[in-house]
Amino acid sequence: MDNRLVLYNTLTRKKENFEPLNPPFVGMYVCGPTVYSDVHLGNCRTFVSFDLIFRYLTHLGYKVRYVRNITDAGHLEGDNDEGDDKFAKKAKLEQLEPMEIVQKYTLGFHEVLRLFNTLPPSIEPTATGHISEQIAMVQKILEEGYAYEVNGTVYFDVEKYVKEYDYTILTNRKLDDLLNNTRELNGQDEKRGRLDFALWIKAKPEHIMRWPSPWGVGFPGWHIECSAMSRKYLGDQFDIHGGGMDLAATHHTNEIAQSQACNHTQPAKYWMHTNMLTVNGTRMSKSAGNGFLPHELFSGSHPLLNRGYSPMAVRFFMLQAHYRSTLDFSNEALEAADKGYKRLMNAMALLPKLKATGKKAESNIEALKQRCYAAMDDDFNSPVLIAELFEAVRVVNSVYDGKLAIDPTSLENLQTLMCHFVHDVLGLLDDNTGSDDFEKLMEVVIRLRNEAKQNKDYTTSDRIREGLSAIGIQLKDSKEGTLWNKI
Ligand code: AMP
Ligand code: ZN
């Protein structure tokens, strides 16, 4: 097992050696989506980044338990326990049950992540499936004296907490600045302190998603679900907690406070945060209305796009940036990524066809392999890894053209190295469209179908068209002949 891995810990604001609490096991919790609408490309970037991390840890031999939750209750519109319930609001709008909303967007989320070839997490718990665990945790925090109940709602007592613990430990902000940025309480407020947040919220009569609790009928606050579910599946202390950078200031800060008050320990040893996908420098978000849906990107139907891009080309585009750097969306950047992705896939297709020359390799494959590991060991630096893999592409093309000699052992090492890093670690597959073999195969299929049509064998020609349609390939008859495309 590799022990040279170094990762950036938001908690300490520096790169640290990765030393799991209980090797070879690694517990990793990542905040999942709030399933009240379609995931946008920004959300996908965060999940692709953690997929890379999950894949590399697994590749190194760690036994990773990867828990990624589904937020299907308790998330109000404002992060400060204010506004309508996101699920109930959407349910009214679409005239569906809140749980129909949850089901619809959870299925959509899974489908999109499947297209991006992300591996499923080991456990995907839902907030609604863990109400009793959340209630138990709120009760414990009350018993420990870090919460209080007012009229059926339970608040976390930040003022009490800051006397013993560092509330802003994750982001290092000044408490005074935080207070200055929070609105003053008025006589109507139930909260005692301006920074207090709800652990359990009393349900108004019109609130649909509601559960009985020791404090009356209500629903959980947003932050408690992640503390309760990470504790249940990974223990009081685990290795990695992740999410997008936007979650650090409120959601993760409050998670730490809850876990610390309940378990008297920091929940995670390493906190990892992914940076944002931006559009013209502005963070992509549902509320800003600049969210691209992945399908708009695949089909090219979004007004800002010149054409569509395959999910694998988009995955490559994301991995070309380091997970802690912002990534700005543009046609030019996607075009360049698409070219790079195709160059890499062409080399992957040539790889099994290469012949060893028997002569000593003219390129040092072992050194190249070490550089690939060094890139990933340096806080999962995928852009540097990709640059090294293009060096491998150069070797592949030169060997194929007979311009470079390679001995059998080096050739085997080159093939293993590329399969490991391109498929297993980066999670890139050949999406087939555009590859020579696939084009030729489609020509054969289309010829057979057209011959069947000419012979008036419509049963066969229809079966071919429907069979292709079932795997996402559409045929279009035109003056130039039969065209095909992936939908
Ligand atoms: P949500 O469904 O809003 O709870 O977000 C799910 C995940 O996507 C969270 O980890 C967010 O931090 C992350 N996220 C939201 N917007 C972006 C963005 N523009 N770029 C990268 N990650 C994002
Ligand atoms: Zn969370």
Coordinates of C-alpha atoms and ligand atoms in Angstrom, one line a residue:
M1 CA 0.0 0.0 0.0
D2 CA 1.2 3.5 -0.9
N3 CA 1.9 5.7 2.1
R4 CA 3.2 8.7 0.2
L5 CA -0.3 10.2 -0.4
V6 CA -0.6 13.8 0.7
L7 CA -3.9 15.7 0.8
Y8 CA -5.0 19.2 1.6
N9 CA -6.9 19.3 4.8
T10 CA -9.3 22.3 5.1
L11 CA -9.3 21.9 8.8
T12 CA -5.5 22.6 9.2
R13 CA -5.2 24.6 5.9
K14 CA -2.2 22.6 4.8
K15 CA -1.3 19.5 2.9
E16 CA -0.8 16.5 5.2
N17 CA 0.3 12.9 4.9
F18 CA -2.7 10.7 4.6
E19 CA -2.7 8.4 7.6
P20 CA -6.1 6.6 8.0
L21 CA -7.3 6.0 11.6
N22 CA -7.6 2.3 11.0
P23 CA -5.7 1.1 7.9
P24 CA -6.4 -0.5 5.5
F25 CA -9.9 0.8 6.1
V26 CA -10.9 4.3 5.1
G27 CA -14.2 5.9 6.0
M28 CA -15.3 8.7 3.7
Y29 CA -18.5 10.7 3.9
V30 CA -19.6 13.1 1.1
C31 CA -22.6 15.4 1.3
G32 CA -24.9 14.3 -1.5
P33 CA -27.5 16.2 -3.5
T34 CA -30.7 17.8 -2.3
V35 CA -33.1 16.0 -4.6
Y36 CA -35.8 18.6 -5.3
S37 CA -34.6 19.4 -8.9
D38 CA -32.3 18.2 -11.6
V39 CA -28.6 18.2 -10.7
H40 CA -26.6 20.7 -12.7
L41 CA -23.1 20.4 -14.0
G42 CA -21.6 22.1 -11.0
N43 CA -23.1 19.5 -8.7
C44 CA -21.7 16.8 -11.0
R45 CA -18.2 18.3 -10.8
T46 CA -18.2 17.8 -7.1
F47 CA -19.3 14.2 -7.4
V48 CA -16.9 13.4 -10.2
S49 CA -14.1 14.9 -8.0
F50 CA -14.9 12.6 -5.1
D51 CA -15.3 9.7 -7.5
L52 CA -11.7 10.3 -8.5
I53 CA -10.6 10.3 -4.9
F54 CA -12.6 7.2 -4.1
R55 CA -11.1 5.4 -7.2
Y56 CA -7.5 6.4 -6.4
L57 CA -7.8 5.3 -2.7
T58 CA -9.3 2.0 -3.9
H59 CA -6.6 1.6 -6.5
L60 CA -3.9 2.1 -3.7
G61 CA -5.5 -0.9 -1.9
Y62 CA -7.5 0.9 0.8
K63 CA -10.8 -0.7 1.7
V64 CA -13.0 2.4 1.4
R65 CA -16.5 2.7 2.8
Y66 CA -17.8 5.6 0.8
V67 CA -21.0 7.0 2.3
R68 CA -22.9 9.7 0.2
N69 CA -26.3 10.8 1.4
I70 CA -29.4 11.9 -0.3
T71 CA -31.0 14.9 1.3
D72 CA -34.7 14.3 0.9
A73 CA -36.1 16.3 3.8
G74 CA -35.3 19.2 6.1
H75 CA -33.7 21.5 3.6
L76 CA -35.4 24.9 3.8
E77 CA -34.8 27.5 1.1
G78 CA -32.5 29.7 3.3
D79 CA -29.5 28.1 5.0
N80 CA -30.6 29.8 8.2
D81 CA -33.7 27.7 8.9
E82 CA -35.8 30.2 7.0
G83 CA -38.2 30.0 4.0
D84 CA -40.3 27.2 2.6
D85 CA -39.4 23.5 2.6
K86 CA -37.7 22.9 -0.8
F87 CA -39.5 19.6 -1.4
A88 CA -43.0 20.8 -0.4
K89 CA -42.6 23.9 -2.6
K90 CA -41.6 21.8 -5.6
A91 CA -44.3 19.2 -4.9
K92 CA -47.0 22.0 -5.0
L93 CA -45.5 23.4 -8.2
E94 CA -45.4 20.0 -10.0
Q95 CA -48.6 18.7 -8.3
L96 CA -46.8 15.7 -6.9
E97 CA -46.3 14.2 -3.5
P98 CA -43.0 15.3 -1.9
M99 CA -41.8 11.7 -2.1
E100 CA -42.6 11.6 -5.8
I101 CA -40.3 14.7 -6.2
V102 CA -37.6 12.8 -4.2
Q103 CA -38.0 9.7 -6.4
K104 CA -38.0 11.5 -9.6
Y105 CA -34.9 13.5 -9.0
T106 CA -33.0 10.7 -7.2
L107 CA -33.5 8.6 -10.3
G108 CA -32.3 11.4 -12.5
F109 CA -29.3 12.0 -10.3
H110 CA -28.3 8.3 -10.5
E111 CA -28.8 8.3 -14.3
V112 CA -26.5 11.3 -14.8
L113 CA -23.8 9.9 -12.5
R114 CA -24.0 6.6 -14.4
L115 CA -23.4 8.5 -17.7
F116 CA -20.4 10.1 -16.1
N117 CA -19.1 6.6 -15.1
T118 CA -18.9 7.4 -11.4
L119 CA -18.8 4.4 -9.1
P120 CA -21.8 4.0 -6.8
P121 CA -21.0 4.8 -3.1
S122 CA -20.9 1.9 -0.6
I123 CA -23.9 3.3 1.2
E124 CA -26.4 5.9 0.1
P125 CA -28.5 6.8 3.1
T126 CA -31.5 9.1 3.0
A127 CA -32.5 11.7 5.6
T128 CA -36.1 10.4 5.7
G129 CA -34.8 6.9 6.4
H130 CA -32.8 8.1 9.5
I131 CA -35.3 10.2 11.4
S132 CA -34.9 8.2 14.6
E133 CA -31.1 8.5 14.5
Q134 CA -31.4 12.2 14.1
I135 CA -33.9 12.5 17.0
A136 CA -31.5 10.4 19.2
M137 CA -28.7 12.8 18.3
V138 CA -30.7 15.9 19.1
Q139 CA -31.7 14.3 22.4
K140 CA -28.1 13.6 23.3
I141 CA -27.1 17.2 22.4
L142 CA -29.9 18.5 24.7
E143 CA -28.7 16.2 27.5
E144 CA -25.1 17.5 27.0
G145 CA -26.5 21.0 27.5
Y146 CA -25.7 22.4 24.0
A147 CA -29.3 22.8 22.8
Y148 CA -32.6 24.2 24.1
E149 CA -36.2 23.7 23.1
V150 CA -38.7 26.5 22.5
N151 CA -42.2 25.7 21.6
G152 CA -41.5 22.4 19.8
T153 CA -38.3 23.6 18.0
V154 CA -34.9 22.7 19.2
Y155 CA -31.9 25.0 18.7
F156 CA -28.2 24.4 18.9
D157 CA -26.8 26.8 21.5
V158 CA -23.8 28.3 19.7
E159 CA -23.1 30.9 22.5
K160 CA -22.6 28.1 25.0
Y161 CA -20.6 26.0 22.5
V162 CA -18.1 28.8 21.7
K163 CA -17.2 29.1 25.4
E164 CA -15.6 25.6 25.1
Y165 CA -14.9 24.9 21.5
D166 CA -13.7 26.7 18.4
Y167 CA -16.9 27.1 16.4
T168 CA -15.1 28.5 13.3
I169 CA -12.3 26.0 13.3
L170 CA -13.0 24.9 9.7
T171 CA -12.9 28.2 8.0
N172 CA -11.0 30.3 10.6
R173 CA -13.4 33.2 10.3
K174 CA -13.7 35.7 13.2
L175 CA -16.7 35.2 15.4
D176 CA -17.4 39.0 15.4
D177 CA -17.5 39.0 11.6
L178 CA -20.0 36.2 11.6
L179 CA -22.1 38.0 14.1
N180 CA -22.0 41.2 12.1
N181 CA -23.2 39.3 9.0
T182 CA -26.2 37.8 10.8
R183 CA -29.4 39.7 11.3
E184 CA -30.2 41.1 14.7
L185 CA -32.8 39.1 16.7
N186 CA -36.0 40.9 17.5
G187 CA -38.6 40.3 20.2
Q188 CA -40.4 37.7 18.0
D189 CA -37.5 35.4 17.7
E190 CA -37.4 32.1 19.5
K191 CA -33.6 31.8 19.2
R192 CA -31.5 33.0 22.0
G193 CA -28.4 33.7 20.0
R194 CA -28.0 35.1 16.5
L195 CA -25.8 32.2 15.4
D196 CA -28.0 29.5 16.9
F197 CA -29.4 27.0 14.3
A198 CA -32.3 24.6 14.4
L199 CA -31.7 20.9 15.1
W200 CA -35.4 20.0 15.0
I201 CA -38.2 22.3 13.6
K202 CA -41.8 22.3 14.7
A203 CA -44.1 21.6 11.7
K204 CA -46.6 24.3 10.8
P205 CA -50.0 22.8 10.0
E206 CA -49.5 23.0 6.3
H207 CA -46.1 21.3 6.4
I208 CA -46.5 18.0 4.7
M209 CA -43.2 16.2 5.6
R210 CA -43.6 15.6 9.4
W211 CA -42.6 13.1 12.0
P212 CA -43.5 12.7 15.7
S213 CA -40.7 13.5 18.2
P214 CA -40.3 14.1 21.9
W215 CA -40.9 17.8 21.1
G216 CA -44.0 17.3 19.1
V217 CA -44.6 16.9 15.4
G218 CA -41.8 18.3 13.3
F219 CA -38.9 17.7 10.9
P220 CA -35.1 17.7 11.2
G221 CA -32.9 20.7 10.6
W222 CA -30.7 20.3 7.5
H223 CA -27.3 19.8 9.2
I224 CA -28.2 17.1 11.7
E225 CA -28.8 14.4 9.0
C226 CA -25.1 14.3 8.0
S227 CA -23.9 14.2 11.6
A228 CA -26.4 11.4 12.4
M229 CA -25.7 9.3 9.3
S230 CA -21.9 9.6 9.2
R231 CA -21.9 8.6 12.9
K232 CA -24.2 5.6 12.2
Y233 CA -22.1 4.2 9.3
L234 CA -18.6 5.4 9.9
G235 CA -18.5 5.9 13.7
D236 CA -17.8 8.9 15.9
Q237 CA -14.6 9.6 14.1
F238 CA -13.8 8.7 10.6
D239 CA -11.2 9.6 8.0
I240 CA -12.5 11.9 5.3
H241 CA -15.5 14.3 5.1
G242 CA -16.1 16.0 1.8
G243 CA -18.4 18.3 -0.1
G244 CA -18.3 21.4 -2.2
M245 CA -16.5 24.5 -0.8
D246 CA -19.8 26.3 -0.5
L247 CA -20.8 23.9 2.3
A248 CA -17.8 24.7 4.6
A249 CA -19.0 27.9 6.2
T250 CA -22.4 26.8 7.4
H251 CA -23.3 23.2 6.8
H252 CA -20.0 21.7 7.7
T253 CA -19.3 24.2 10.5
N254 CA -22.5 23.2 12.1
E255 CA -21.9 19.5 11.5
I256 CA -18.6 19.7 13.5
A257 CA -20.4 21.6 16.3
Q258 CA -23.2 19.0 16.5
S259 CA -20.8 16.0 16.5
Q260 CA -18.4 17.6 18.9
A261 CA -21.3 18.4 21.3
C262 CA -22.7 14.9 21.0
N263 CA -19.6 12.7 20.8
H264 CA -16.9 15.0 22.3
T265 CA -14.7 14.5 19.3
Q266 CA -14.0 16.0 15.9
P267 CA -16.0 13.8 13.4
A268 CA -13.5 13.7 10.6
K269 CA -9.7 13.7 10.5
Y270 CA -9.5 15.3 7.0
W271 CA -12.0 17.7 5.6
M272 CA -11.8 18.0 1.8
H273 CA -13.6 20.6 -0.3
T274 CA -14.0 20.8 -4.1
N275 CA -14.0 24.1 -5.8
M276 CA -16.8 25.5 -7.9
L277 CA -17.7 25.1 -11.6
T278 CA -18.3 28.7 -12.9
V279 CA -19.9 30.2 -16.0
N280 CA -18.2 33.5 -17.0
G281 CA -16.7 33.6 -13.5
T282 CA -20.0 33.2 -11.6
R283 CA -20.6 30.1 -9.6
M284 CA -23.1 27.7 -11.3
S285 CA -26.1 27.4 -9.1
K286 CA -29.8 26.6 -9.1
S287 CA -30.6 29.9 -7.5
A288 CA -28.4 32.0 -10.0
G289 CA -30.3 30.4 -12.8
N290 CA -27.1 29.7 -14.7
G291 CA -27.2 25.9 -14.1
F292 CA -26.6 23.7 -17.2
L293 CA -28.3 20.4 -17.1
P294 CA -26.0 17.6 -18.1
H295 CA -28.4 16.5 -20.8
E296 CA -28.3 20.0 -22.4
L297 CA -24.6 19.6 -22.6
F298 CA -24.8 16.1 -24.1
S299 CA -27.3 17.1 -26.8
G300 CA -25.9 20.6 -27.3
S301 CA -29.3 22.2 -26.8
H302 CA -28.2 24.9 -24.3
P303 CA -28.1 28.4 -25.9
L304 CA -24.5 29.0 -24.8
L305 CA -23.3 25.8 -26.6
N306 CA -22.0 25.4 -30.1
R307 CA -22.6 21.7 -30.1
G308 CA -23.1 18.6 -27.9
Y309 CA -20.3 16.8 -26.0
S310 CA -20.2 13.2 -24.9
P311 CA -20.4 12.5 -21.1
M312 CA -16.8 11.1 -21.2
A313 CA -15.5 14.2 -22.9
V314 CA -17.2 16.3 -20.2
R315 CA -15.7 14.1 -17.5
F316 CA -12.3 14.6 -19.1
F317 CA -12.9 18.4 -19.1
M318 CA -13.6 18.3 -15.4
L319 CA -10.6 16.1 -14.6
Q320 CA -8.3 18.5 -16.5
A321 CA -8.6 20.9 -13.6
H322 CA -7.4 20.2 -10.1
Y323 CA -10.4 19.7 -7.7
R324 CA -9.4 22.7 -5.6
S325 CA -9.2 25.1 -8.6
T326 CA -12.2 26.7 -10.0
L327 CA -13.2 25.5 -13.5
D328 CA -14.8 27.9 -15.9
F329 CA -17.2 26.6 -18.5
S330 CA -16.7 27.7 -22.1
N331 CA -17.1 26.3 -25.6
E332 CA -13.4 26.6 -26.3
A333 CA -12.4 24.7 -23.1
L334 CA -14.9 22.0 -24.0
E335 CA -13.7 21.8 -27.6
A336 CA -10.1 21.5 -26.4
A337 CA -11.0 18.8 -23.8
D338 CA -12.9 16.9 -26.5
K339 CA -9.8 16.8 -28.7
G340 CA -7.6 15.7 -25.8
Y341 CA -10.1 13.0 -24.8
K342 CA -10.2 11.6 -28.3
R343 CA -6.4 11.6 -28.6
L344 CA -6.2 9.6 -25.4
M345 CA -8.9 7.2 -26.5
N346 CA -7.3 6.6 -29.9
A347 CA -4.1 5.7 -28.1
M348 CA -6.0 3.3 -25.8
A349 CA -7.5 1.6 -28.9
L350 CA -4.0 1.2 -30.4
L351 CA -2.5 -0.2 -27.2
P352 CA -3.5 -3.8 -27.7
K353 CA -2.3 -3.7 -31.3
L354 CA 1.3 -2.7 -30.4
K355 CA 4.1 -5.2 -31.1
A356 CA 7.2 -5.4 -29.0
T357 CA 10.4 -5.1 -31.0
G358 CA 12.6 -7.2 -28.8
K359 CA 15.0 -4.2 -28.5
K360 CA 15.4 -2.4 -25.2
A361 CA 12.7 0.3 -24.8
E362 CA 13.8 3.8 -26.0
S363 CA 11.5 5.4 -23.4
N364 CA 11.6 4.9 -19.7
I365 CA 8.2 3.5 -18.8
E366 CA 9.1 2.8 -15.2
A367 CA 10.0 6.5 -14.7
L368 CA 6.7 7.5 -16.4
K369 CA 4.7 5.3 -14.0
Q370 CA 6.4 6.8 -11.0
R371 CA 5.5 10.3 -12.2
C372 CA 1.9 9.2 -12.7
Y373 CA 1.8 8.0 -9.0
A374 CA 3.6 11.1 -7.9
A375 CA 0.9 13.3 -9.5
M376 CA -2.0 11.5 -7.8
D377 CA -0.1 11.3 -4.5
D378 CA 0.2 15.1 -4.5
D379 CA -3.4 15.8 -3.4
F380 CA -5.0 13.9 -6.3
N381 CA -3.5 16.1 -9.0
S382 CA -5.4 14.9 -12.1
P383 CA -4.2 17.6 -14.5
V384 CA -0.6 16.7 -13.9
L385 CA -1.5 13.0 -14.3
I386 CA -3.2 13.8 -17.6
A387 CA -0.1 15.6 -18.8
E388 CA 2.0 12.5 -18.0
L389 CA -0.5 10.3 -19.8
F390 CA -0.1 12.4 -22.9
E391 CA 3.6 11.5 -22.7
A392 CA 2.4 7.9 -22.7
V393 CA 0.2 8.6 -25.8
R394 CA 3.3 10.0 -27.6
V395 CA 5.1 6.7 -26.8
V396 CA 2.1 4.6 -28.0
N397 CA 1.8 6.5 -31.3
S398 CA 5.6 6.3 -32.0
V399 CA 5.7 2.6 -31.3
Y400 CA 2.7 2.1 -33.5
D401 CA 4.3 4.0 -36.3
G402 CA 7.5 2.0 -35.9
K403 CA 9.5 5.1 -34.9
L404 CA 10.2 3.9 -31.3
A405 CA 11.5 0.5 -30.1
I406 CA 9.9 -1.2 -27.1
D407 CA 10.8 -4.5 -25.4
P408 CA 8.1 -7.0 -24.2
T409 CA 8.3 -6.1 -20.5
S410 CA 8.2 -2.4 -21.1
L411 CA 5.2 -2.8 -23.5
E412 CA 3.3 -4.8 -20.9
N413 CA 4.1 -2.1 -18.3
L414 CA 2.9 0.6 -20.6
Q415 CA -0.4 -1.3 -21.2
T416 CA -1.0 -1.9 -17.5
L417 CA -0.1 1.7 -16.6
M418 CA -2.5 3.2 -19.1
C419 CA -5.3 0.8 -18.2
H420 CA -4.9 1.6 -14.5
F421 CA -4.7 5.3 -14.8
V422 CA -7.1 6.0 -17.7
H423 CA -9.8 3.4 -16.8
D424 CA -9.5 2.6 -13.1
V425 CA -8.3 6.0 -11.7
L426 CA -9.7 8.6 -14.1
G427 CA -12.7 6.5 -14.8
L428 CA -12.6 7.3 -18.6
L429 CA -14.0 4.9 -21.0
D430 CA -14.2 5.0 -24.8
D431 CA -17.7 6.3 -25.6
N432 CA -17.3 4.5 -28.9
T433 CA -18.8 7.2 -31.1
G434 CA -16.1 8.4 -33.5
S435 CA -13.8 5.4 -33.1
D436 CA -13.0 3.7 -36.4
D437 CA -14.2 0.3 -35.4
F438 CA -17.5 1.6 -34.2
E439 CA -18.1 3.6 -37.4
K440 CA -17.4 0.5 -39.5
L441 CA -19.7 -1.6 -37.4
M442 CA -22.5 0.9 -37.8
E443 CA -21.9 0.9 -41.6
V444 CA -22.4 -2.9 -41.7
V445 CA -25.6 -2.6 -39.5
I446 CA -27.1 0.2 -41.6
R447 CA -26.3 -1.7 -44.9
L448 CA -28.1 -4.9 -43.6
R449 CA -31.1 -2.8 -42.5
N450 CA -31.4 -1.1 -45.9
E451 CA -31.0 -4.3 -47.7
A452 CA -33.9 -5.8 -45.6
K453 CA -36.0 -2.7 -46.5
Q454 CA -35.3 -3.1 -50.2
N455 CA -36.4 -6.7 -50.0
K456 CA -39.6 -5.5 -48.2
D457 CA -38.5 -7.5 -45.1
Y458 CA -39.8 -4.7 -42.8
T459 CA -39.9 -7.0 -39.8
T460 CA -36.1 -7.3 -39.9
S461 CA -35.5 -3.6 -40.8
D462 CA -37.8 -2.5 -37.9
R463 CA -36.1 -4.9 -35.5
I464 CA -32.7 -3.4 -36.3
R465 CA -33.9 0.2 -35.9
E466 CA -35.7 -0.6 -32.6
G467 CA -32.7 -2.6 -31.3
L468 CA -30.4 0.4 -32.0
S469 CA -32.9 2.8 -30.5
A470 CA -33.0 0.7 -27.3
I471 CA -29.3 1.3 -26.8
G472 CA -29.6 5.0 -27.6
I473 CA -28.7 5.1 -31.3
Q474 CA -31.1 6.9 -33.6
L475 CA -31.3 6.3 -37.4
K476 CA -32.3 9.0 -39.8
D477 CA -33.0 8.4 -43.5
S478 CA -31.9 11.4 -45.6
K479 CA -31.0 12.1 -49.3
E480 CA -27.3 11.4 -48.5
G481 CA -28.2 8.0 -47.1
T482 CA -28.9 6.7 -43.6
L483 CA -27.3 8.8 -40.8
W484 CA -27.0 7.8 -37.2
N485 CA -26.4 9.6 -33.9
K486 CA -26.4 8.9 -30.2
I487 CA -29.3 10.3 -28.2
Ligands
AMP1 P1 -26.9 20.6 -3.4 O1 -27.8 19.6 -4.2 O2 -27.2 22.0 -3.7 O3 -27.0 20.2 -1.9 O4 -25.4 20.4 -3.8 C1 -24.8 19.1 -4.0 C2 -23.3 19.3 -4.0 O5 -22.9 20.1 -5.2 C3 -22.7 20.0 -2.8 O6 -21.5 19.3 -2.4 C4 -22.4 21.4 -3.4 O7 -21.3 22.0 -2.7 C5 -22.0 21.1 -4.8 N1 -22.1 22.2 -5.7 C6 -23.1 23.1 -5.8 N2 -22.8 24.0 -6.8 C7 -21.6 23.7 -7.3 C8 -20.8 24.3 -8.3 N3 -21.1 25.3 -9.1 N4 -19.6 23.7 -8.6 C9 -19.2 22.6 -7.9 N5 -19.9 22.0 -6.9 C10 -21.1 22.5 -6.6
ZN2 ZN -24.0 17.2 4.6

